[in-house]
PDB file of C-alpha atoms in Angstrom:
ATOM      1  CA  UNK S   1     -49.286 -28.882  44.934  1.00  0.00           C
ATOM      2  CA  UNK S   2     -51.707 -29.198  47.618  1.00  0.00           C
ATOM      3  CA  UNK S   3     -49.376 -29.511  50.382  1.00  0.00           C
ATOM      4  CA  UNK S   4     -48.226 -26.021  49.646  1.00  0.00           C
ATOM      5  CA  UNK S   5     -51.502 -24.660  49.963  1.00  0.00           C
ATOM      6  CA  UNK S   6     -52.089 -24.047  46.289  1.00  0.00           C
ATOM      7  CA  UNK S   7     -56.027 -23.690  44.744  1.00  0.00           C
ATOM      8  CA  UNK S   8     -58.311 -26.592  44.552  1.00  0.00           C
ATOM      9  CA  UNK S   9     -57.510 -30.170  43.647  1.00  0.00           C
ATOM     10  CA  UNK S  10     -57.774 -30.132  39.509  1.00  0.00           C
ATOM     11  CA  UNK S  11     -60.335 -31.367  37.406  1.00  0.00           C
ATOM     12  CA  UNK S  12     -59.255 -35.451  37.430  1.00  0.00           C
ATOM     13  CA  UNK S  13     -59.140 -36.349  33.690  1.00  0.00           C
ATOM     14  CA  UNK S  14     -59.030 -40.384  32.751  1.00  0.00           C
ATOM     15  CA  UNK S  15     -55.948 -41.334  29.590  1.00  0.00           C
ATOM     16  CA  UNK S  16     -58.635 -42.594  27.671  1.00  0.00           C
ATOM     17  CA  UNK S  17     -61.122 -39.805  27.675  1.00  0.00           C
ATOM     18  CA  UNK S  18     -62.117 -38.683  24.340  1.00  0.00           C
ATOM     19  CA  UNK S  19     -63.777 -35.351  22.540  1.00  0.00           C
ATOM     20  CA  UNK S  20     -63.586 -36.420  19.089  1.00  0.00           C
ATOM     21  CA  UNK S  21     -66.428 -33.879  17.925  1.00  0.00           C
ATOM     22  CA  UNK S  22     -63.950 -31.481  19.459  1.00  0.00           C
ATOM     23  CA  UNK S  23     -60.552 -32.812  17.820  1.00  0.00           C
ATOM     24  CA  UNK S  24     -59.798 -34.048  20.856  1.00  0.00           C
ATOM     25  CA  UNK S  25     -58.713 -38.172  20.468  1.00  0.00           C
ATOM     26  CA  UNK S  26     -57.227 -40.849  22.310  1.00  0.00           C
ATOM     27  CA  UNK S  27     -54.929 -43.634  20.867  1.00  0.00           C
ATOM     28  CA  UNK S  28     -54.064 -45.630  23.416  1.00  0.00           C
ATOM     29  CA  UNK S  29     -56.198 -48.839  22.577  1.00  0.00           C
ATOM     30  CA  UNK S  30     -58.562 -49.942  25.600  1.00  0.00           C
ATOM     31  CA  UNK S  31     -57.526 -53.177  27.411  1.00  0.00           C
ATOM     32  CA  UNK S  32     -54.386 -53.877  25.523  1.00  0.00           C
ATOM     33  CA  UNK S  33     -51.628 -55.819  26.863  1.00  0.00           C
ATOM     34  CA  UNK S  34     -48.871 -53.357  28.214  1.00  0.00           C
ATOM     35  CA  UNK S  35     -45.830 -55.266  26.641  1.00  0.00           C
ATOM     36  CA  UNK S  36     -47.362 -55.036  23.119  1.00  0.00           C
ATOM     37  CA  UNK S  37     -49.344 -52.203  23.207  1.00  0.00           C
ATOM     38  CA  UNK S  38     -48.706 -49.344  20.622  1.00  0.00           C
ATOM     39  CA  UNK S  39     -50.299 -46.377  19.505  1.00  0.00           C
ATOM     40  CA  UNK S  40     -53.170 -46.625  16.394  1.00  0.00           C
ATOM     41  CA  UNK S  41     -56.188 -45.177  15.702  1.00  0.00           C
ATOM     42  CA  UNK S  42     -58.838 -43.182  17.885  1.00  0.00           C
ATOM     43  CA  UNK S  43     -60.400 -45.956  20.043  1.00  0.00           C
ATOM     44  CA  UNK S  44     -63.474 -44.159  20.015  1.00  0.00           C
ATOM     45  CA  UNK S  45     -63.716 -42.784  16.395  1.00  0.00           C
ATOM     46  CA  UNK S  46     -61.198 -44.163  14.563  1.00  0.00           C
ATOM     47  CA  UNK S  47     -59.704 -41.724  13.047  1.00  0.00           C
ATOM     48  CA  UNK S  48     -55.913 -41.897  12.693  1.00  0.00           C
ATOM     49  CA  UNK S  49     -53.753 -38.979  12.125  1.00  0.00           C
ATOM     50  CA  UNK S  50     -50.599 -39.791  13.828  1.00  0.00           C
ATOM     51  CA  UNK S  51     -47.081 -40.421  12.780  1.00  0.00           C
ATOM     52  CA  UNK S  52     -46.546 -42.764  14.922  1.00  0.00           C
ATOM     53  CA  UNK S  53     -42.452 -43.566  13.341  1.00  0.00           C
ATOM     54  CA  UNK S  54     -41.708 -40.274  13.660  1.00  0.00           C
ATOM     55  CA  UNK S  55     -42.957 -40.047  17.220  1.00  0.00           C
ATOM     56  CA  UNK S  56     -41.152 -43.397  18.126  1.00  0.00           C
ATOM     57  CA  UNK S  57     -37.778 -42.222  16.284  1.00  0.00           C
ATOM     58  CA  UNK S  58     -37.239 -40.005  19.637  1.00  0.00           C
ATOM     59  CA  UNK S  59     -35.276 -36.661  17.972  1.00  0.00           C
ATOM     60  CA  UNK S  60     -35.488 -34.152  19.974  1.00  0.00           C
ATOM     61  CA  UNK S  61     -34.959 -31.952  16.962  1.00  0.00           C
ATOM     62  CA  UNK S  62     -38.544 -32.912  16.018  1.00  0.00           C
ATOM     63  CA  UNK S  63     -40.168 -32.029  18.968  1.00  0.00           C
ATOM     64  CA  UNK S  64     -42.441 -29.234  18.055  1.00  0.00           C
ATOM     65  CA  UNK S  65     -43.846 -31.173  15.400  1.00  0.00           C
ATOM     66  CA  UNK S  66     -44.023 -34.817  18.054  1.00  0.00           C
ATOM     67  CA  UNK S  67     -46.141 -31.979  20.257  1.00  0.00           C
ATOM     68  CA  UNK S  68     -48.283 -30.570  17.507  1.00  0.00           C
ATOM     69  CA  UNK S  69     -49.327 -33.807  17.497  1.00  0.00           C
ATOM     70  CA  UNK S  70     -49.889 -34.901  20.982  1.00  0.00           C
ATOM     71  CA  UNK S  71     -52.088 -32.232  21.178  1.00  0.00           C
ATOM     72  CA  UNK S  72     -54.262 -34.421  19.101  1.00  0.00           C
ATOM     73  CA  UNK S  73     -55.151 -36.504  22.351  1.00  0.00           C
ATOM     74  CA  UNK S  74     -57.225 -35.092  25.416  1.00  0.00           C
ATOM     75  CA  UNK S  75     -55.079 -35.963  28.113  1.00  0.00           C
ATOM     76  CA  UNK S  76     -51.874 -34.132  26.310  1.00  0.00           C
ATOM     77  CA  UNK S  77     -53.910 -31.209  25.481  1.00  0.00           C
ATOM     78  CA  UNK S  78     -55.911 -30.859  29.165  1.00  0.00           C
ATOM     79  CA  UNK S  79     -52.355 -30.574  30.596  1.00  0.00           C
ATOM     80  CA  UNK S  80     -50.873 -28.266  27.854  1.00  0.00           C
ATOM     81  CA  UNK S  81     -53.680 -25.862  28.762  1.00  0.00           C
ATOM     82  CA  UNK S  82     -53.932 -26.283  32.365  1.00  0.00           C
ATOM     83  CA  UNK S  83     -53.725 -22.735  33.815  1.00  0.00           C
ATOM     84  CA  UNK S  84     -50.871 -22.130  36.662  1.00  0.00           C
ATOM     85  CA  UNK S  85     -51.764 -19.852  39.702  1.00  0.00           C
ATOM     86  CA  UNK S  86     -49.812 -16.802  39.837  1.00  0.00           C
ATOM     87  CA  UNK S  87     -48.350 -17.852  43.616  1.00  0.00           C
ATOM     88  CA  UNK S  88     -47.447 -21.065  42.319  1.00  0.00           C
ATOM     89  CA  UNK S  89     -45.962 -19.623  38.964  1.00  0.00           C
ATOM     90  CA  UNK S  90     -43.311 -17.146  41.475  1.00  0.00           C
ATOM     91  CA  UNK S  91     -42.432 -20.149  43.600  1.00  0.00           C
ATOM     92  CA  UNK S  92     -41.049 -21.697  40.346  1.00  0.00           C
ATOM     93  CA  UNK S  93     -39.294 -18.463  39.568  1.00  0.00           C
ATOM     94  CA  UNK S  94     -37.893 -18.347  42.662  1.00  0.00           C
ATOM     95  CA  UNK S  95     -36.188 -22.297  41.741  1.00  0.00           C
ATOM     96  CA  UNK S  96     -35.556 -21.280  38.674  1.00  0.00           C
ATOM     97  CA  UNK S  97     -34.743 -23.903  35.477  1.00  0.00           C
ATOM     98  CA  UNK S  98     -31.591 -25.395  36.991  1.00  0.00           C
ATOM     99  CA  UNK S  99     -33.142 -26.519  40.138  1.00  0.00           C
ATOM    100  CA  UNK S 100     -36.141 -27.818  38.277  1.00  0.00           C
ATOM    101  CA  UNK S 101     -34.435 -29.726  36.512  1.00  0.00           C
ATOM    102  CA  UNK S 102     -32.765 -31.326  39.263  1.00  0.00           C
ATOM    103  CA  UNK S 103     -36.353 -32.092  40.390  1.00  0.00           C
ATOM    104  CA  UNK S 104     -37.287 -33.523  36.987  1.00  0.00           C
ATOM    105  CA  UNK S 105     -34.320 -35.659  36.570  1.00  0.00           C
ATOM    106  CA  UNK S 106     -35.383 -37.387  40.527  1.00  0.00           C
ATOM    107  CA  UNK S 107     -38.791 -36.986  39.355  1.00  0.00           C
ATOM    108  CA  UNK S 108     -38.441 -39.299  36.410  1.00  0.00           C
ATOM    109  CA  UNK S 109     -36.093 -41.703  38.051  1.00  0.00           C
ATOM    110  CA  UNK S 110     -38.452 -42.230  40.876  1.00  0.00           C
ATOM    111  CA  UNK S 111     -41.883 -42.703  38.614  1.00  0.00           C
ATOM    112  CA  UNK S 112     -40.888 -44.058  35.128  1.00  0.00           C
ATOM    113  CA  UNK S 113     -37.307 -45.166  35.392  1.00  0.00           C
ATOM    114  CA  UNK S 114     -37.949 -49.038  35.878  1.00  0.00           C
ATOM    115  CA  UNK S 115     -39.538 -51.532  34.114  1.00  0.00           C
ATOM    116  CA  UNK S 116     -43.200 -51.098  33.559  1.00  0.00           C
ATOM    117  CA  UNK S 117     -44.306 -54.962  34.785  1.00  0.00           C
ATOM    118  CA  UNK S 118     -42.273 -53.934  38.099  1.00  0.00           C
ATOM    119  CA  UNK S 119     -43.854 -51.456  39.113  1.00  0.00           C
ATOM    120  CA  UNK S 120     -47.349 -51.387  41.211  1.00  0.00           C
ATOM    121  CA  UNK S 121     -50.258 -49.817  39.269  1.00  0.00           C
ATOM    122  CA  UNK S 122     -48.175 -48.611  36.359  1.00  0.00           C
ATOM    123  CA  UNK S 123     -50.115 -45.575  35.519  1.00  0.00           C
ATOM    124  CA  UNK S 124     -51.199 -44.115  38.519  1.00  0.00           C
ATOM    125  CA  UNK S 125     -47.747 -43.076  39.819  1.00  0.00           C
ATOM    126  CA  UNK S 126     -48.218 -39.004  38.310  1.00  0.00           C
ATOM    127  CA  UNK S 127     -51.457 -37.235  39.707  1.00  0.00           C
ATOM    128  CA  UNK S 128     -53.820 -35.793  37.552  1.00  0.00           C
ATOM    129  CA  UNK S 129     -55.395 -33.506  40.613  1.00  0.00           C
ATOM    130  CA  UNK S 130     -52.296 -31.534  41.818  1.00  0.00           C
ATOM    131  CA  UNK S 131     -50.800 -28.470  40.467  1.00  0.00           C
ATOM    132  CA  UNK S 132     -47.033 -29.260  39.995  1.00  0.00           C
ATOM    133  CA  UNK S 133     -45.451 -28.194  36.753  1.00  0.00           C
ATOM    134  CA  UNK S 134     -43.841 -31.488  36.641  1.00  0.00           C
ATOM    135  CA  UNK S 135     -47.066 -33.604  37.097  1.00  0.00           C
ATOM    136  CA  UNK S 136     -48.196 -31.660  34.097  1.00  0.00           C
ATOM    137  CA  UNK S 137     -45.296 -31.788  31.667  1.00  0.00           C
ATOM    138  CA  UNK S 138     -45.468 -35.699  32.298  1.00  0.00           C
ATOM    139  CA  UNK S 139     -48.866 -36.137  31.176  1.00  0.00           C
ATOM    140  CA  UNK S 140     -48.881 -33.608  28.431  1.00  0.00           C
ATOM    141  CA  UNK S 141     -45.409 -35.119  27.170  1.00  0.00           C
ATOM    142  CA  UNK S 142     -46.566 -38.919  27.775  1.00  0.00           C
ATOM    143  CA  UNK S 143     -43.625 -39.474  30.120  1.00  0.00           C
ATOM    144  CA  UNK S 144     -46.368 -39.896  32.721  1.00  0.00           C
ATOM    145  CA  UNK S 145     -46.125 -43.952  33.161  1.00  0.00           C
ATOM    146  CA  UNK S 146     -44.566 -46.455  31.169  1.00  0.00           C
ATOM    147  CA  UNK S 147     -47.677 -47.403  29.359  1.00  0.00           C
ATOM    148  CA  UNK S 148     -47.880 -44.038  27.599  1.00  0.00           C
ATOM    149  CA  UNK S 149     -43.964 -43.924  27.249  1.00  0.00           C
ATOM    150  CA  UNK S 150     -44.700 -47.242  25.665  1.00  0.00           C
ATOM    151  CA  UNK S 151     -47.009 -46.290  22.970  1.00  0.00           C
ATOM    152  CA  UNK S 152     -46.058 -42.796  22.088  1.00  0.00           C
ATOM    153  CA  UNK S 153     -42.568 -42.909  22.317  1.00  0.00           C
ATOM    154  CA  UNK S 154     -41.845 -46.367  21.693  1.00  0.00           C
ATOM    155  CA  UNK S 155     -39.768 -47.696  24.227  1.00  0.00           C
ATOM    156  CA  UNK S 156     -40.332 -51.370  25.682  1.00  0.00           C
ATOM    157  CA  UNK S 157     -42.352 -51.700  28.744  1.00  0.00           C
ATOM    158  CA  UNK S 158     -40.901 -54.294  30.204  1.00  0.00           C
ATOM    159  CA  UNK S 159     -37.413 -53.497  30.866  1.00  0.00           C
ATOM    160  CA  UNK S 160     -35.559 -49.892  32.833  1.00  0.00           C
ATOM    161  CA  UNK S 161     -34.713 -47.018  30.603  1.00  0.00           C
ATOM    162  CA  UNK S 162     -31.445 -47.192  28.739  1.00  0.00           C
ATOM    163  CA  UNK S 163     -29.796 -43.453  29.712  1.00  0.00           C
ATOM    164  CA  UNK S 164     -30.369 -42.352  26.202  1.00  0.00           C
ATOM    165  CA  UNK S 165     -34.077 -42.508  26.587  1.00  0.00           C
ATOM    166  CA  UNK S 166     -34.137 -41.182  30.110  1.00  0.00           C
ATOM    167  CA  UNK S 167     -32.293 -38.149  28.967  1.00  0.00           C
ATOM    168  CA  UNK S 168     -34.696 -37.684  25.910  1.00  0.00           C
ATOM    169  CA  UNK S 169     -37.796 -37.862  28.541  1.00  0.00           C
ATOM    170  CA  UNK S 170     -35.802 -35.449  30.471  1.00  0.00           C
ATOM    171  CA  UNK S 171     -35.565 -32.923  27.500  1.00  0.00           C
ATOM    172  CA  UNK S 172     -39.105 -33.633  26.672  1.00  0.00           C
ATOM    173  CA  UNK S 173     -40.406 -32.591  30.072  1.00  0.00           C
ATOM    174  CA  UNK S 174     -38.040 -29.418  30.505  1.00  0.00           C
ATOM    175  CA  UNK S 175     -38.822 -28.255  26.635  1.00  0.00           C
ATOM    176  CA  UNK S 176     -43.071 -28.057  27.393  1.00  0.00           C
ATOM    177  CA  UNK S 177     -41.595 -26.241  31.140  1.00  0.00           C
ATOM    178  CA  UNK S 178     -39.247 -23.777  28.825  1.00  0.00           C
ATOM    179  CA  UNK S 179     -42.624 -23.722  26.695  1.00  0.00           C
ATOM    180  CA  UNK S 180     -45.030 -22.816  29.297  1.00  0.00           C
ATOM    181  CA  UNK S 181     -42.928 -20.273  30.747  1.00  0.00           C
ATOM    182  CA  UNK S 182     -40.380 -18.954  28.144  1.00  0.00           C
ATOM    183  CA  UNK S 183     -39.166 -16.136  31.117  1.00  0.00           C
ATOM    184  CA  UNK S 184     -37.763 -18.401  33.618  1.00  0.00           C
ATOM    185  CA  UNK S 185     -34.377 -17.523  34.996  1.00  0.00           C
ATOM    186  CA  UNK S 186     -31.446 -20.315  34.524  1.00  0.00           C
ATOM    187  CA  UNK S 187     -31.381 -19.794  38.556  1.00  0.00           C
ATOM    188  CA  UNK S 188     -32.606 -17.869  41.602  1.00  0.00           C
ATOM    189  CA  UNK S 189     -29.435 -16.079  41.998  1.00  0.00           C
ATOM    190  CA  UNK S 190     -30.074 -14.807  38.202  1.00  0.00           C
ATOM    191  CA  UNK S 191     -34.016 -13.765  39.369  1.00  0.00           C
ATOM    192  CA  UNK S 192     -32.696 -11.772  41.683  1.00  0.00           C
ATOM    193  CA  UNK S 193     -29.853  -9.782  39.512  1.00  0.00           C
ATOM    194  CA  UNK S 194     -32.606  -9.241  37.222  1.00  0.00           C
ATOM    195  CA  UNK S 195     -34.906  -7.506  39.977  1.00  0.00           C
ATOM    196  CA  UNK S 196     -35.249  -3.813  39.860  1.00  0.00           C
ATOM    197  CA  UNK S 197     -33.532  -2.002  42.566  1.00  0.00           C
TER     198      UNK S 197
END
């Protein structure tokens, strides 16, 4: 968040970037049409290794195993690994999970919410270059822009989420926050009972 004063702009990193030598993939074919497009193969090496059904059957039961393998692709895993400054880390403390949430469900309502072919530039709406927990859970969760929701988690591009699958991006996005830091508070009033006196 570099309005709030926080580090340097981030390392940009492009959806379609590729480290295959690495393990590092991408399978979001190059130049497809949004409305069809769905997930495959490595478009650089061709390797395929994802379930894509169970991906697309949306159970948030599953979803350790769904980000095992998202972790397959460079873009998920650059986020997932994407350190967070220590100031920036207490300011989200200080929200705690309720309020973030809050911010998540606005978040996602104001970026991915409506239909893909209505929206300008689907795909640039979530920065790659700012630290903002948010920004990252979107891009390491593919809830980033309604081409990746599209082609990991299999819902159409060219209509508004139903509420079913904008509470399952929801969950998605607060499970890899709950993930990344396991110790935050419900809310700020809890932080605070839990300070030593």
């Amino acid at each position: 968040m570099e309005s709030l004063g926080f580090g340097e702009p981030l390392p940009k990193v492009k959806c379609t970037n590729t480290k295959c030598e690495e393990g590092l993939h991408c399978f979001r074919p190059k130049r497809a049409n949004p409305k069809t497009l769905t997930g495959g193969a490595c478009h650089a090496c061709k390797e395929e290794m994802i379930d894509w059904q169970q991906a697309h059957h949306r159970d948030i039961q599953q979803v350790d195993a769904l980000f095992a393998q998202m972790r397959n692709e460079l873009i998920r895993q650059h986020f997932w690994q994407m350190p967070l400054e220590e100031k920036y880390k207490r300011l989200l403390f200080i929200k705690g999970k309720k309020k973030i949430h809050k911010d998540v469900v606005k978040r996602l309502k104001n970026s991915v919410f409506e239909a893909g072919s209505t929206r300008f530039r689907d795909g640039t709406q979530t920065p790659v270059d700012e630290q903002n927990i948010i920004f990252y859970a979107q891009h390491a969760t593919a809830t980033c822009c309604r081409k990746c929701i599209k082609y990991w988690h299999g819902i159409p591009y060219e209509r508004d989420l139903e509420p079913a699958e904008e509470l399952y991006l929801q969950q998605l996005v607060m499970k890899y926050i709950e993930t990344r830091l396991p110790d935050l508070p419900d809310s700020a009033a809890q932080l605070t009972l839990t300070l030593p006196s």
